mmCIF file of C-alpha atoms in Angstrom:
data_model
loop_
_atom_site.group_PDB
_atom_site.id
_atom_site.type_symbol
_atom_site.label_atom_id
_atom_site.label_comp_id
_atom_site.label_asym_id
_atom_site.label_seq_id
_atom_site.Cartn_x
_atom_site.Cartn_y
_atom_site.Cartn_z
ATOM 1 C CA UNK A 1 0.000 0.000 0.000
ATOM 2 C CA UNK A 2 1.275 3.213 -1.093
ATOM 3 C CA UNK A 3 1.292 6.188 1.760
ATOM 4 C CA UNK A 4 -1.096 9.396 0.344
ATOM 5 C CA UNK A 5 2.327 12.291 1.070
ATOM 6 C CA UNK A 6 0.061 14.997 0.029
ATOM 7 C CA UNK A 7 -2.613 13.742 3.004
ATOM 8 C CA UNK A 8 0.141 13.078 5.421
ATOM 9 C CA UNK A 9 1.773 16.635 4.678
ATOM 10 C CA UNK A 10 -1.698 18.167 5.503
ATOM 11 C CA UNK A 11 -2.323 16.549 8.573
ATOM 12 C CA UNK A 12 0.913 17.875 9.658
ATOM 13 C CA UNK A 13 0.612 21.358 8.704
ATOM 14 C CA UNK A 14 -2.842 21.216 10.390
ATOM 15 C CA UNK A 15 -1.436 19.848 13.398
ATOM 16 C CA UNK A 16 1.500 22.708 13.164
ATOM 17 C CA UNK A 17 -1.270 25.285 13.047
ATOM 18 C CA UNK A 18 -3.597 24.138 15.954
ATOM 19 C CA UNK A 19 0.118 24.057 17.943
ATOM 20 C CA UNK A 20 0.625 27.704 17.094
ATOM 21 C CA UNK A 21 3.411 27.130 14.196
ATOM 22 C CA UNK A 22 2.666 30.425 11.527
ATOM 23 C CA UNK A 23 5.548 30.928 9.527
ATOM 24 C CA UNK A 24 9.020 28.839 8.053
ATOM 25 C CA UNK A 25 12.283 29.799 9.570
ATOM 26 C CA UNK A 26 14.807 27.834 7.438
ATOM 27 C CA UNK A 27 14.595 25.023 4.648
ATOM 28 C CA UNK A 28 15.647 22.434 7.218
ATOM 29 C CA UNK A 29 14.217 21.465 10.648
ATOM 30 C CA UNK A 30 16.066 22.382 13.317
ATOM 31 C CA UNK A 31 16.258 20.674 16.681
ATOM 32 C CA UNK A 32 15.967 23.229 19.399
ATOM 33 C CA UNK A 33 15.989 20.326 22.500
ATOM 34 C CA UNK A 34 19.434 19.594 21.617
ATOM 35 C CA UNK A 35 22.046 22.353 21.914
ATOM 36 C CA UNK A 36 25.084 22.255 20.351
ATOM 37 C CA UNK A 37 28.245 22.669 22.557
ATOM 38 C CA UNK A 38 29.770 26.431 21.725
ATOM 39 C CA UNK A 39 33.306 26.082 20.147
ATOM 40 C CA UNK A 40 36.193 26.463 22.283
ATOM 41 C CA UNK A 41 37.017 30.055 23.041
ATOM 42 C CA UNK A 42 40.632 31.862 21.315
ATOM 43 C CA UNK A 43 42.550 32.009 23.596
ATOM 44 C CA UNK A 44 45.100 35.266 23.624
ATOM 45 C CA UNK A 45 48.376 34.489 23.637
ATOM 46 C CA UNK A 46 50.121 34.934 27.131
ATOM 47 C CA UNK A 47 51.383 38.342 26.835
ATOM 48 C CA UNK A 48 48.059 40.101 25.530
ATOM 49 C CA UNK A 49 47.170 38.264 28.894
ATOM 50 C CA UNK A 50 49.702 40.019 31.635
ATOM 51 C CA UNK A 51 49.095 43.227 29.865
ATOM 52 C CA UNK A 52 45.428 42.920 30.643
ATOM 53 C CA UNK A 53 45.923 41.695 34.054
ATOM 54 C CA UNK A 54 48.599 44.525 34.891
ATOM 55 C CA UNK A 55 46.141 47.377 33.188
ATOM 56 C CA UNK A 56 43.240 46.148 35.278
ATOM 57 C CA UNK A 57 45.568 45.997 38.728
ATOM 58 C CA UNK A 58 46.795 50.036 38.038
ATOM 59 C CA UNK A 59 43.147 50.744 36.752
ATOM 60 C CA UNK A 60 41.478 49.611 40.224
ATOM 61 C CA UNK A 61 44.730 51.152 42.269
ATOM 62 C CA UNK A 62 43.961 54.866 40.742
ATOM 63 C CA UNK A 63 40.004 54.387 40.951
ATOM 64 C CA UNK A 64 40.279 52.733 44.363
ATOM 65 C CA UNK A 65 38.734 54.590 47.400
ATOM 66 C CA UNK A 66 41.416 55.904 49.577
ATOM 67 C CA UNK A 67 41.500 53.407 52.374
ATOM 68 C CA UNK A 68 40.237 54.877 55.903
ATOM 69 C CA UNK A 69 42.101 54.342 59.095
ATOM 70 C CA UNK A 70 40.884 51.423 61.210
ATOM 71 C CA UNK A 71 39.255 52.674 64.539
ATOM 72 C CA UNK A 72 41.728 52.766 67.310
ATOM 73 C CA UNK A 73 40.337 49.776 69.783
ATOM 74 C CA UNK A 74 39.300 51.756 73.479
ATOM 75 C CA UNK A 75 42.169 51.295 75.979
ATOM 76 C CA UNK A 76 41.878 49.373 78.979
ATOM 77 C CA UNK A 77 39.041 49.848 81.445
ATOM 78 C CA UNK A 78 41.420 50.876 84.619
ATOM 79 C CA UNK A 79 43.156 53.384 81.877
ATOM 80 C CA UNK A 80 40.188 54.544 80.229
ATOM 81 C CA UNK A 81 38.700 55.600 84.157
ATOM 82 C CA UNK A 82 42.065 57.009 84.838
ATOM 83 C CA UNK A 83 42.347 58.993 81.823
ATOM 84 C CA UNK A 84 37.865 60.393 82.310
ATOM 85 C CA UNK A 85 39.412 61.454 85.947
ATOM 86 C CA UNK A 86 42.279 63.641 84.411
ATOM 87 C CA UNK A 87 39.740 65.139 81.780
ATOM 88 C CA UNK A 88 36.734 65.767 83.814
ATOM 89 C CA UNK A 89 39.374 67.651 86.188
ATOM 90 C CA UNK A 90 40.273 69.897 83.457
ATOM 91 C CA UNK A 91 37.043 71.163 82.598
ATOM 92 C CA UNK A 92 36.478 74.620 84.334
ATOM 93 C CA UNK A 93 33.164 75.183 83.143
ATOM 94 C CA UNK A 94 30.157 72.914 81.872
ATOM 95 C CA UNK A 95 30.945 74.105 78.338
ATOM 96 C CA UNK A 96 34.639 72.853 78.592
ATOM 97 C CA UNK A 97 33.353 69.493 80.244
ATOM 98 C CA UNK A 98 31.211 68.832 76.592
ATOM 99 C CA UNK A 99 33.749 69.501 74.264
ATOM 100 C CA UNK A 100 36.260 66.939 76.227
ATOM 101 C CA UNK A 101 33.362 64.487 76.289
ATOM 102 C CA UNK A 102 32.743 65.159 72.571
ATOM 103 C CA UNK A 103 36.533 64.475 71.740
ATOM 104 C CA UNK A 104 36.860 61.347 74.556
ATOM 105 C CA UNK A 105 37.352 58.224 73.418
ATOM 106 C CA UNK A 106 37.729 55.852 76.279
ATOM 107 C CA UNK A 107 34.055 54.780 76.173
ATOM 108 C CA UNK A 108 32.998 52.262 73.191
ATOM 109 C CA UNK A 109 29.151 53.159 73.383
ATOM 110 C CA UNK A 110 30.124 56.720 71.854
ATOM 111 C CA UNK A 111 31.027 54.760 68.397
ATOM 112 C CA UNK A 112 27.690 53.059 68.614
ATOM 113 C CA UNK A 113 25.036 56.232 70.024
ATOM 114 C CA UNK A 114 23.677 58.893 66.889
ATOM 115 C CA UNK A 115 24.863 61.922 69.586
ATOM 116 C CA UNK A 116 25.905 63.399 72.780
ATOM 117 C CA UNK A 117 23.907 63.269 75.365
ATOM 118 C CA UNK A 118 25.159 66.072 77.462
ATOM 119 C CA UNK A 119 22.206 68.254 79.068
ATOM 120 C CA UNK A 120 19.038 70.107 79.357
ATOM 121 C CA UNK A 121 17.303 72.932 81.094
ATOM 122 C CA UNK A 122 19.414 75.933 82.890
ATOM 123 C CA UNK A 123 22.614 75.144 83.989
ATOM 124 C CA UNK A 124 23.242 76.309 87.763
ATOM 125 C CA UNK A 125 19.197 75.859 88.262
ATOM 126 C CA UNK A 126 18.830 74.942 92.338
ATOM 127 C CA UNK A 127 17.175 71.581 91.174
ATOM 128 C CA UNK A 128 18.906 68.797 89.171
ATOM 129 C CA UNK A 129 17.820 65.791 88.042
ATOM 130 C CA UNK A 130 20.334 62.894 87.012
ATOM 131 C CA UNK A 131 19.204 59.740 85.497
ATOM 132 C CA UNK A 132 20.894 56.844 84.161
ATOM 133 C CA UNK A 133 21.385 56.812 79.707
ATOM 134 C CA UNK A 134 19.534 58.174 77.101
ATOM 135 C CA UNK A 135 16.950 56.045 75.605
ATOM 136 C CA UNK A 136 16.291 56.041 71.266
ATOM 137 C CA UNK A 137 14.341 59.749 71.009
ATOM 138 C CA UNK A 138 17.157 61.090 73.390
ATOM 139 C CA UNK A 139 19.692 59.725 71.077
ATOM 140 C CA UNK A 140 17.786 61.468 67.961
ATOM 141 C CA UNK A 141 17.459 64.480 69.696
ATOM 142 C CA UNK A 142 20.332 64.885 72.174
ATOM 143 C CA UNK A 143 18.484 65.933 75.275
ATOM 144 C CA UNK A 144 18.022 63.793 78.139
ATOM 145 C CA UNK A 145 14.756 62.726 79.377
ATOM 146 C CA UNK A 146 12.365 63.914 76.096
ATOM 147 C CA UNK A 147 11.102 60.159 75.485
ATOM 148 C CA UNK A 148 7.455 59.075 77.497
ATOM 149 C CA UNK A 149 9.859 59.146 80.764
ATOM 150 C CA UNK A 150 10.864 62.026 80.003
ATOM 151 C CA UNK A 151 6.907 63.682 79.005
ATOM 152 C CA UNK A 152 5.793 62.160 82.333
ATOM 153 C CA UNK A 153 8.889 63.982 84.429
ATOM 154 C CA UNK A 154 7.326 67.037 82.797
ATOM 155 C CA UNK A 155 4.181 66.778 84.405
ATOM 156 C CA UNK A 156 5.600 66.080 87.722
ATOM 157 C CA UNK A 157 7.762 69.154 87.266
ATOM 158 C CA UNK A 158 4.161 71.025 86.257
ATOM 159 C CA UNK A 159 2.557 69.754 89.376
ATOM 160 C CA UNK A 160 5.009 71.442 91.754
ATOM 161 C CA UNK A 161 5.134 74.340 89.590
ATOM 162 C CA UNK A 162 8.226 74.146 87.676
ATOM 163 C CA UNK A 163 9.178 73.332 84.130
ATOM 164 C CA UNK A 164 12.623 72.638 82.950
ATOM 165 C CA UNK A 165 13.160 76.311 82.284
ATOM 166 C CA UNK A 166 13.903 76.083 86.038
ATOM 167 C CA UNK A 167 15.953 72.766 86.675
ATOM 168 C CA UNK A 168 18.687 70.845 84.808
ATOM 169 C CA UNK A 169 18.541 67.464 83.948
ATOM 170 C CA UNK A 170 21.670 65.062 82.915
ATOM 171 C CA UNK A 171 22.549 61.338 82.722
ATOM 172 C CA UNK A 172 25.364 59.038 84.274
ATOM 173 C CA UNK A 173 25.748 58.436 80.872
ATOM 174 C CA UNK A 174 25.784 60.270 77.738
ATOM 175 C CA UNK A 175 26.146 58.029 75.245
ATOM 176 C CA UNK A 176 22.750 55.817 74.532
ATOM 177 C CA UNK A 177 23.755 51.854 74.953
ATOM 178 C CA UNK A 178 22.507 49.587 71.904
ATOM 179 C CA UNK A 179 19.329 48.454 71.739
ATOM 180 C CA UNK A 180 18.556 50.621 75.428
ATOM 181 C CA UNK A 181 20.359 48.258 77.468
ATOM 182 C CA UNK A 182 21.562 48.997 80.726
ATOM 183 C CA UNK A 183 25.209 50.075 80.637
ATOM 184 C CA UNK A 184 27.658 47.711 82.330
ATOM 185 C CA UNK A 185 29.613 48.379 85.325
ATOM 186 C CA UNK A 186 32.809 49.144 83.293
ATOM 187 C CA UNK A 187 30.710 52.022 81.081
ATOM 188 C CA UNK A 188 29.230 53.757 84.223
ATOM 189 C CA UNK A 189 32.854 53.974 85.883
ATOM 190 C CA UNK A 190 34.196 55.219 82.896
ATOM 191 C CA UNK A 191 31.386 57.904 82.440
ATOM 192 C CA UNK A 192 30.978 58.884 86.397
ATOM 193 C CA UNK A 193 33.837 61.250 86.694
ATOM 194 C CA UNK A 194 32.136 63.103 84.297
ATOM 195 C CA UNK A 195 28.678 63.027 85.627
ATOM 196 C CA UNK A 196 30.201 64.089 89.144
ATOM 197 C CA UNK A 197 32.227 67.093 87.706
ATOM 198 C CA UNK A 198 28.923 67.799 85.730
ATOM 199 C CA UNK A 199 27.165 68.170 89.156
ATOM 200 C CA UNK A 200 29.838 70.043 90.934
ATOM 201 C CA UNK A 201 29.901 72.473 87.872
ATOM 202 C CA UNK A 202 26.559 73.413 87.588
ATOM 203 C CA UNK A 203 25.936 73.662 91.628
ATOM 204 C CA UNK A 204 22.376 72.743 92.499
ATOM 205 C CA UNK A 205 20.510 72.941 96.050
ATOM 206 C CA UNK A 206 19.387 69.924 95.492
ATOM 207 C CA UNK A 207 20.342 66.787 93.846
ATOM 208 C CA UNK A 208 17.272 63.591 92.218
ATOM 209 C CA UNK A 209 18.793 60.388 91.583
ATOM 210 C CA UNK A 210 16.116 59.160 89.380
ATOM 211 C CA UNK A 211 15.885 55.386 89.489
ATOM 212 C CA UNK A 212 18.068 52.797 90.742
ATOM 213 C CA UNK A 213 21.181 52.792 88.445
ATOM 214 C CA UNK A 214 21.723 56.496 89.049
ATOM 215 C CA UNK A 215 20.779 56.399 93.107
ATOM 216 C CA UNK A 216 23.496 53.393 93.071
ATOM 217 C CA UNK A 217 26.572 55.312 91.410
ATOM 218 C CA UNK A 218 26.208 58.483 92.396
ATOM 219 C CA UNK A 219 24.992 57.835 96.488
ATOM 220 C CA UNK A 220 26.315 54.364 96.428
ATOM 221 C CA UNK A 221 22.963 52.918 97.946
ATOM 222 C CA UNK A 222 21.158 49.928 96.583
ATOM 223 C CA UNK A 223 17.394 49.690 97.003
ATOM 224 C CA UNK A 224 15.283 52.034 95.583
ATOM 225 C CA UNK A 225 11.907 51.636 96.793
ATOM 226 C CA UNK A 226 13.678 51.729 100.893
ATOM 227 C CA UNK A 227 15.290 54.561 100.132
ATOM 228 C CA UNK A 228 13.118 56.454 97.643
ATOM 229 C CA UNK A 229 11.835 59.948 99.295
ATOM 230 C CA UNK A 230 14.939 59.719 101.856
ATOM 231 C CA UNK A 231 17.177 62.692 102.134
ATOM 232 C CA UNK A 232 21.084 61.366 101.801
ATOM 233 C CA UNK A 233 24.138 64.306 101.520
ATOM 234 C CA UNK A 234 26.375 64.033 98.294
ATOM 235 C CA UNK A 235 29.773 65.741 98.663
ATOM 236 C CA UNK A 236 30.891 67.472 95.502
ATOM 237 C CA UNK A 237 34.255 67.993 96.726
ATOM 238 C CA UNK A 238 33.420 71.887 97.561
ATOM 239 C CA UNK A 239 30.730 71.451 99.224
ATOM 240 C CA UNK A 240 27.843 68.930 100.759
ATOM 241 C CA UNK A 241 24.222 69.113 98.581
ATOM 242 C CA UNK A 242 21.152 67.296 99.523
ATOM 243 C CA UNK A 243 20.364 64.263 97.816
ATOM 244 C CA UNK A 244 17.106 62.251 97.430
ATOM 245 C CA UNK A 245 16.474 59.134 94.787
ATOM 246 C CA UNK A 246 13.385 59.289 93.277
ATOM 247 C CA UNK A 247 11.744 56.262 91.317
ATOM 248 C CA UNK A 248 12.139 56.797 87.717
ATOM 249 C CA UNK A 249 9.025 57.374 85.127
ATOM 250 C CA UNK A 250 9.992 54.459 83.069
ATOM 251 C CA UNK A 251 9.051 52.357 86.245
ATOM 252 C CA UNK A 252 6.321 54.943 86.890
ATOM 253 C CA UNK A 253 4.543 53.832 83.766
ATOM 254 C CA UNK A 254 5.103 50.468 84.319
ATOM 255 C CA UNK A 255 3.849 50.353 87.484
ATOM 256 C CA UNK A 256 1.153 53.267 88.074
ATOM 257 C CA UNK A 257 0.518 52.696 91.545
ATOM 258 C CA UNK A 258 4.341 53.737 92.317
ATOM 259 C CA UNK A 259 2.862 57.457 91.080
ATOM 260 C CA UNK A 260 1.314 58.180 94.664
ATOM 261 C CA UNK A 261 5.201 57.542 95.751
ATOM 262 C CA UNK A 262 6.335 59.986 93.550
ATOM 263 C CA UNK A 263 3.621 62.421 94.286
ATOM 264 C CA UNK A 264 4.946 62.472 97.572
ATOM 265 C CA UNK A 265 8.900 63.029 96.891
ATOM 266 C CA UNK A 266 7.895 65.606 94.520
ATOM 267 C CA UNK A 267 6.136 67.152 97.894
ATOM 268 C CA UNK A 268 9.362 66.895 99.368
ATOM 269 C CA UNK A 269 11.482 68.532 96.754
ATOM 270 C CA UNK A 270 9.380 71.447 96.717
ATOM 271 C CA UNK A 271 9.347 71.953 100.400
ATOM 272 C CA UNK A 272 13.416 71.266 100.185
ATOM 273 C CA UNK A 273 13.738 74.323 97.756
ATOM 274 C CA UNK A 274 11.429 76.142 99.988
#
């Protein structure tokens, strides 16, 4: 039996059409499920080679970034308190004591904070406040106390009648840790000379430890709900101030009941400043 070509040929085109085939790309059929391997690439002779290579290497040296210094690593902790003694000494006034904390660097949380966190309010006010770091809107802003702490210290302030037009406000220290951790014991040693020559500087009446950290460093007392509201002295070296910890708004939110405490030291700082 003979095969009908011209049948077979149309069944095929038909069955090309229905599979989306429209036009003829070349007299012969071509294979497209099995790729041919690419012929080998030319190679260049050797020489063209090391020419390339050296162009490239003095290409990237003059385009290259100029390299930056690696960061010194911070000295030793028993140095680096030795060396925030000497400096804090130096400072005669509170304006001198911020530009050698702006240039010290014997504490690693300044490479890791946005800012300084030096002070706020009126220097040489009779009321000062001292709390423990700076928290993430301090950082952004470079005041101390300005986060919800901070907007709830305001309204205590208001409730005795003051505002921080009329106190000063400052942190053990100025540099915020990561991720508002509390600063190690190693970070607070290094930062309390200046704290304490911050303090001496500006001269209050009277001195708030607000919350445990600070009431520990600066008073060396622990517990802060025993001694909260208790009047301890704190010699600046000049002279004696009196000194009262005070829980801190952080804890205040945390814990609302705690506020009726704080209403009551706030009564007692008022009658203190007469």
């Amino acid at each position: 039996m003979i095969p009908d070509r011209s049948k077979a040929a149309r069944e095929l085109l038909a069955y090309y059409a229905e599979a989306g085939v429209d036009a003829a790309v070349g007299e012969q059929a071509n294979d497209f499920l099995s790729v041919p391997e690419p012929p080998p690439a030319r190679q260049p002779p050797p020489a063209a080679v090391a020419g390339e290579v050296q162009a490239r290497s003095i290409d990237n040296r003059v385009n290259a970034a100029p390299a930056r210094p690696a960061a010194a690593p911070p000295p030793p902790p028993d140095t680096a308190v030795m060396a925030a003694r000497e400096a804090a000494r130096s400072a005669a006034s509170l304006e001198d004591l911020r530009a050698i904390l702006d240039r010290f660097e014997g504490c690693s949380l300044k490479g890791s904070a946005s800012r300084l966190v030096f002070g706020d309010g009126t220097p040489g006010s009779r009321l000062m406040f001292v709390g423990e770091a700076p928290g993430a809107e301090e950082d952004r802003q470079g005041l101390p106390f300005v986060g919800r702490s901070g907007q709830l210290l305001d309204r205590m302030l208001a409730a005795i009648g003051l505002d921080r037009s009329k106190v000063y406000i400052a942190n053990i220290v100025p540099w915020r840790p990561p991720g508002n951790r509390t600063p190690t014991p190693v970070e607070t040693q290094i930062c309390l000379p200046f704290i304490q020559r911050q303090i001496e500087l500006s001269n209050p009446d009277v001195l708030v430890t607000v919350g445990q950290p600070s009431t520990g460093a600066l008073l060396g007392i622990q517990g802060i709900m025993k001694n909260r509201g208790r009047w301890f002295p704190y010699q600046t070296g000049t002279r004696e101030i009196r000194a009262m910890p005070m829980l801190h708004p952080a804890y205040l939110l945390r814990s609302p009941i705690g506020k009726r405490l704080a209403w009551r030291d706030m009564l007692a700082i008022k009658k203190a400043l007469g």
